[in-house]
PDB file of C-alpha atoms in Angstrom:
ATOM      1  CA  UNK A   1       8.389 -33.053   6.488  1.00  0.00           C
ATOM      2  CA  UNK A   2       8.588 -31.408   3.065  1.00  0.00           C
ATOM      3  CA  UNK A   3      11.953 -30.410   1.621  1.00  0.00           C
ATOM      4  CA  UNK A   4      10.296 -27.763  -0.542  1.00  0.00           C
ATOM      5  CA  UNK A   5      10.155 -24.376   1.187  1.00  0.00           C
ATOM      6  CA  UNK A   6       6.662 -23.093   1.874  1.00  0.00           C
ATOM      7  CA  UNK A   7       5.580 -20.330  -0.512  1.00  0.00           C
ATOM      8  CA  UNK A   8       4.697 -17.070   1.234  1.00  0.00           C
ATOM      9  CA  UNK A   9       3.396 -13.907  -0.374  1.00  0.00           C
ATOM     10  CA  UNK A  10       4.798 -10.570   0.694  1.00  0.00           C
ATOM     11  CA  UNK A  11       2.016  -8.746   2.545  1.00  0.00           C
ATOM     12  CA  UNK A  12       1.661  -5.030   1.835  1.00  0.00           C
ATOM     13  CA  UNK A  13      -0.761  -2.270   2.781  1.00  0.00           C
ATOM     14  CA  UNK A  14      -1.740   0.819   0.802  1.00  0.00           C
ATOM     15  CA  UNK A  15      -3.632   4.052   1.476  1.00  0.00           C
ATOM     16  CA  UNK A  16      -6.034   5.427  -1.111  1.00  0.00           C
ATOM     17  CA  UNK A  17      -6.602   9.073  -0.236  1.00  0.00           C
ATOM     18  CA  UNK A  18      -8.831  11.347  -2.307  1.00  0.00           C
ATOM     19  CA  UNK A  19      -9.319  15.032  -1.659  1.00  0.00           C
ATOM     20  CA  UNK A  20     -11.057  17.502  -3.970  1.00  0.00           C
ATOM     21  CA  UNK A  21     -10.865  15.058  -6.875  1.00  0.00           C
ATOM     22  CA  UNK A  22      -7.128  14.346  -6.491  1.00  0.00           C
ATOM     23  CA  UNK A  23      -5.309  11.316  -5.099  1.00  0.00           C
ATOM     24  CA  UNK A  24      -2.322  11.373  -2.773  1.00  0.00           C
ATOM     25  CA  UNK A  25       0.704   9.613  -4.248  1.00  0.00           C
ATOM     26  CA  UNK A  26       4.370   9.315  -3.461  1.00  0.00           C
ATOM     27  CA  UNK A  27       7.231   9.563  -5.911  1.00  0.00           C
ATOM     28  CA  UNK A  28       9.955   7.118  -4.917  1.00  0.00           C
ATOM     29  CA  UNK A  29      13.286   5.722  -6.013  1.00  0.00           C
ATOM     30  CA  UNK A  30      13.133   2.087  -7.194  1.00  0.00           C
ATOM     31  CA  UNK A  31      15.588  -0.158  -9.069  1.00  0.00           C
ATOM     32  CA  UNK A  32      13.552   0.732 -12.193  1.00  0.00           C
ATOM     33  CA  UNK A  33      13.932   4.476 -11.594  1.00  0.00           C
ATOM     34  CA  UNK A  34      11.655   7.126 -10.146  1.00  0.00           C
ATOM     35  CA  UNK A  35       8.138   5.677  -9.801  1.00  0.00           C
ATOM     36  CA  UNK A  36       4.708   6.700  -8.511  1.00  0.00           C
ATOM     37  CA  UNK A  37       2.930   4.695  -5.844  1.00  0.00           C
ATOM     38  CA  UNK A  38       0.083   4.945  -3.404  1.00  0.00           C
ATOM     39  CA  UNK A  39       1.469   5.467   0.099  1.00  0.00           C
ATOM     40  CA  UNK A  40       2.239   1.795   0.733  1.00  0.00           C
ATOM     41  CA  UNK A  41       4.654  -0.674   2.223  1.00  0.00           C
ATOM     42  CA  UNK A  42       5.233  -3.995   3.861  1.00  0.00           C
ATOM     43  CA  UNK A  43       3.324  -5.182   6.891  1.00  0.00           C
ATOM     44  CA  UNK A  44       5.654  -5.479   9.882  1.00  0.00           C
ATOM     45  CA  UNK A  45       5.637  -8.443  12.280  1.00  0.00           C
ATOM     46  CA  UNK A  46       3.296  -7.930  15.212  1.00  0.00           C
ATOM     47  CA  UNK A  47       1.021  -5.366  13.573  1.00  0.00           C
ATOM     48  CA  UNK A  48      -2.416  -5.527  12.023  1.00  0.00           C
ATOM     49  CA  UNK A  49      -2.992  -4.370   8.445  1.00  0.00           C
ATOM     50  CA  UNK A  50      -4.802  -1.311   9.846  1.00  0.00           C
ATOM     51  CA  UNK A  51      -1.818  -0.435  12.028  1.00  0.00           C
ATOM     52  CA  UNK A  52       0.491  -1.039   9.073  1.00  0.00           C
ATOM     53  CA  UNK A  53      -1.329   1.288   6.674  1.00  0.00           C
ATOM     54  CA  UNK A  54      -1.425   4.058   9.283  1.00  0.00           C
ATOM     55  CA  UNK A  55       2.322   3.635   9.947  1.00  0.00           C
ATOM     56  CA  UNK A  56       3.320   3.406   6.275  1.00  0.00           C
ATOM     57  CA  UNK A  57       1.266   6.465   5.313  1.00  0.00           C
ATOM     58  CA  UNK A  58       2.834   8.504   8.111  1.00  0.00           C
ATOM     59  CA  UNK A  59       6.348   7.363   7.152  1.00  0.00           C
ATOM     60  CA  UNK A  60       5.907   8.076   3.445  1.00  0.00           C
ATOM     61  CA  UNK A  61       3.807  11.269   3.542  1.00  0.00           C
ATOM     62  CA  UNK A  62       4.424  12.799   7.009  1.00  0.00           C
ATOM     63  CA  UNK A  63       0.628  12.850   7.396  1.00  0.00           C
ATOM     64  CA  UNK A  64      -1.581  10.992   9.866  1.00  0.00           C
ATOM     65  CA  UNK A  65      -3.957   8.604   8.063  1.00  0.00           C
ATOM     66  CA  UNK A  66      -7.415   7.654   9.320  1.00  0.00           C
ATOM     67  CA  UNK A  67      -8.777   4.595   7.473  1.00  0.00           C
ATOM     68  CA  UNK A  68     -12.497   4.619   6.691  1.00  0.00           C
ATOM     69  CA  UNK A  69     -12.955   1.394   4.706  1.00  0.00           C
ATOM     70  CA  UNK A  70     -11.194  -1.476   2.996  1.00  0.00           C
ATOM     71  CA  UNK A  71     -11.173  -0.897  -0.778  1.00  0.00           C
ATOM     72  CA  UNK A  72      -9.941  -4.349  -1.672  1.00  0.00           C
ATOM     73  CA  UNK A  73      -7.493  -7.198  -1.291  1.00  0.00           C
ATOM     74  CA  UNK A  74      -5.217  -7.778  -4.275  1.00  0.00           C
ATOM     75  CA  UNK A  75      -2.827 -10.510  -5.343  1.00  0.00           C
ATOM     76  CA  UNK A  76      -0.109  -9.598  -7.840  1.00  0.00           C
ATOM     77  CA  UNK A  77       3.267 -10.846  -8.966  1.00  0.00           C
ATOM     78  CA  UNK A  78       6.448  -9.012  -9.880  1.00  0.00           C
ATOM     79  CA  UNK A  79       9.430 -10.532 -11.674  1.00  0.00           C
ATOM     80  CA  UNK A  80      12.809  -8.932 -12.281  1.00  0.00           C
ATOM     81  CA  UNK A  81      14.557 -11.322 -14.747  1.00  0.00           C
ATOM     82  CA  UNK A  82      17.928  -9.561 -14.443  1.00  0.00           C
ATOM     83  CA  UNK A  83      18.220 -10.564 -10.771  1.00  0.00           C
ATOM     84  CA  UNK A  84      15.915 -13.569 -10.620  1.00  0.00           C
ATOM     85  CA  UNK A  85      13.674 -11.777  -8.128  1.00  0.00           C
ATOM     86  CA  UNK A  86      10.104 -13.100  -8.319  1.00  0.00           C
ATOM     87  CA  UNK A  87       7.710 -11.886  -5.628  1.00  0.00           C
ATOM     88  CA  UNK A  88       3.988 -12.356  -5.127  1.00  0.00           C
ATOM     89  CA  UNK A  89       2.317  -9.522  -3.226  1.00  0.00           C
ATOM     90  CA  UNK A  90      -0.863  -9.643  -1.172  1.00  0.00           C
ATOM     91  CA  UNK A  91      -2.033  -6.030  -0.837  1.00  0.00           C
ATOM     92  CA  UNK A  92      -4.671  -4.661   1.520  1.00  0.00           C
ATOM     93  CA  UNK A  93      -5.818  -1.247   0.257  1.00  0.00           C
ATOM     94  CA  UNK A  94      -7.675   1.128   2.569  1.00  0.00           C
ATOM     95  CA  UNK A  95      -9.328   4.436   1.791  1.00  0.00           C
ATOM     96  CA  UNK A  96      -9.406   7.227   4.286  1.00  0.00           C
ATOM     97  CA  UNK A  97      -8.372  10.754   5.183  1.00  0.00           C
ATOM     98  CA  UNK A  98      -5.069  12.419   5.991  1.00  0.00           C
ATOM     99  CA  UNK A  99      -4.230  15.423   8.106  1.00  0.00           C
ATOM    100  CA  UNK A 100      -1.878  18.225   7.192  1.00  0.00           C
ATOM    101  CA  UNK A 101       1.830  17.406   6.852  1.00  0.00           C
ATOM    102  CA  UNK A 102       3.565  17.257  10.237  1.00  0.00           C
ATOM    103  CA  UNK A 103       6.140  20.063  10.441  1.00  0.00           C
ATOM    104  CA  UNK A 104       9.702  18.790  10.678  1.00  0.00           C
ATOM    105  CA  UNK A 105       8.809  15.182   9.917  1.00  0.00           C
ATOM    106  CA  UNK A 106      11.011  13.753   7.158  1.00  0.00           C
ATOM    107  CA  UNK A 107       9.706  11.451   4.456  1.00  0.00           C
ATOM    108  CA  UNK A 108      10.872   7.825   4.528  1.00  0.00           C
ATOM    109  CA  UNK A 109      14.144   6.896   2.825  1.00  0.00           C
ATOM    110  CA  UNK A 110      13.647   6.679  -0.924  1.00  0.00           C
ATOM    111  CA  UNK A 111      10.555   8.894  -1.005  1.00  0.00           C
ATOM    112  CA  UNK A 112      11.306  12.009  -3.073  1.00  0.00           C
ATOM    113  CA  UNK A 113       8.012  13.838  -2.588  1.00  0.00           C
ATOM    114  CA  UNK A 114       4.259  13.551  -2.241  1.00  0.00           C
ATOM    115  CA  UNK A 115       1.896  14.804  -4.912  1.00  0.00           C
ATOM    116  CA  UNK A 116      -1.811  14.985  -5.653  1.00  0.00           C
ATOM    117  CA  UNK A 117      -2.980  13.774  -9.072  1.00  0.00           C
ATOM    118  CA  UNK A 118      -6.384  13.701 -10.729  1.00  0.00           C
ATOM    119  CA  UNK A 119      -7.613  10.329 -12.014  1.00  0.00           C
ATOM    120  CA  UNK A 120      -6.827  11.447 -15.579  1.00  0.00           C
ATOM    121  CA  UNK A 121      -3.279  12.490 -14.611  1.00  0.00           C
ATOM    122  CA  UNK A 122      -2.846   9.159 -12.866  1.00  0.00           C
ATOM    123  CA  UNK A 123      -4.081   7.218 -15.892  1.00  0.00           C
ATOM    124  CA  UNK A 124      -1.785   9.226 -18.200  1.00  0.00           C
ATOM    125  CA  UNK A 125       1.247   8.414 -16.019  1.00  0.00           C
ATOM    126  CA  UNK A 126       0.704   4.631 -15.874  1.00  0.00           C
ATOM    127  CA  UNK A 127       4.167   4.028 -17.394  1.00  0.00           C
ATOM    128  CA  UNK A 128       5.609   5.516 -14.169  1.00  0.00           C
ATOM    129  CA  UNK A 129       3.539   3.455 -11.708  1.00  0.00           C
ATOM    130  CA  UNK A 130       5.379   1.173  -9.309  1.00  0.00           C
ATOM    131  CA  UNK A 131       2.861  -1.566 -10.110  1.00  0.00           C
ATOM    132  CA  UNK A 132      -0.464  -1.998 -11.914  1.00  0.00           C
ATOM    133  CA  UNK A 133      -2.140  -1.946  -8.492  1.00  0.00           C
ATOM    134  CA  UNK A 134      -1.525   1.807  -8.131  1.00  0.00           C
ATOM    135  CA  UNK A 135      -4.213   2.601 -10.686  1.00  0.00           C
ATOM    136  CA  UNK A 136      -6.343  -0.485  -9.979  1.00  0.00           C
ATOM    137  CA  UNK A 137      -6.865   0.547  -6.346  1.00  0.00           C
ATOM    138  CA  UNK A 138      -7.791   4.098  -7.371  1.00  0.00           C
ATOM    139  CA  UNK A 139     -10.220   2.823 -10.025  1.00  0.00           C
ATOM    140  CA  UNK A 140     -11.843   0.496  -7.470  1.00  0.00           C
ATOM    141  CA  UNK A 141     -12.162   3.440  -5.076  1.00  0.00           C
ATOM    142  CA  UNK A 142     -13.738   5.559  -7.814  1.00  0.00           C
ATOM    143  CA  UNK A 143     -16.142   2.675  -8.555  1.00  0.00           C
ATOM    144  CA  UNK A 144     -17.338   2.874  -4.949  1.00  0.00           C
ATOM    145  CA  UNK A 145     -15.808  -0.333  -3.611  1.00  0.00           C
ATOM    146  CA  UNK A 146     -15.909  -0.123   0.165  1.00  0.00           C
ATOM    147  CA  UNK A 147     -15.879  -2.885   2.741  1.00  0.00           C
ATOM    148  CA  UNK A 148     -16.172  -2.428   6.491  1.00  0.00           C
ATOM    149  CA  UNK A 149     -12.905  -2.253   8.399  1.00  0.00           C
ATOM    150  CA  UNK A 150     -13.966  -5.226  10.513  1.00  0.00           C
ATOM    151  CA  UNK A 151     -14.154  -7.453   7.409  1.00  0.00           C
ATOM    152  CA  UNK A 152     -10.552  -8.360   8.199  1.00  0.00           C
ATOM    153  CA  UNK A 153     -10.008  -9.722  11.699  1.00  0.00           C
ATOM    154  CA  UNK A 154      -6.593  -9.575  13.309  1.00  0.00           C
ATOM    155  CA  UNK A 155      -6.390 -12.264  15.953  1.00  0.00           C
ATOM    156  CA  UNK A 156      -4.725 -11.341  19.268  1.00  0.00           C
ATOM    157  CA  UNK A 157      -2.014 -13.922  18.520  1.00  0.00           C
ATOM    158  CA  UNK A 158      -0.526 -11.435  16.022  1.00  0.00           C
ATOM    159  CA  UNK A 159       0.438  -9.253  18.988  1.00  0.00           C
ATOM    160  CA  UNK A 160       1.154 -12.043  21.469  1.00  0.00           C
ATOM    161  CA  UNK A 161       1.797 -15.396  19.761  1.00  0.00           C
ATOM    162  CA  UNK A 162       0.002 -18.506  20.926  1.00  0.00           C
ATOM    163  CA  UNK A 163       2.774 -20.865  22.057  1.00  0.00           C
ATOM    164  CA  UNK A 164       2.131 -24.510  21.229  1.00  0.00           C
ATOM    165  CA  UNK A 165       3.593 -26.988  23.700  1.00  0.00           C
TER     166      UNK A 165
END
């Protein structure tokens, strides 16, 4: 048995939503200040990445998200020297469509507002992005990267663990 803890990336999901040449983003509070991000968040235990991106988009935008394709899978790393925080993220980015905002539904804690930006506005605001993946996912979407949703298989054990005896 190893005494070194096993390294685990933090798994996140993100929605890339384009409508009439603009992309849906959220403005959110972070330790670094107010930042822009794709609707995104951490995958919860017992859910597939598809379920996670639908949930996160609803929580952060008050809009139902329908994924159409996987844009890409991304590995990135974030370090905050002041606190010693050093996290590697594994992000699954999906493109799709959203409905109208649901009346009376509040945005998730920390989300200030949603906004729609053109690619040029997004590029010009890169200093405010939560991570470099915000723009990278949009650029990959604009480049036509699309993979079928069934490229990623979620085994049934995610929902009901296989118990080893």
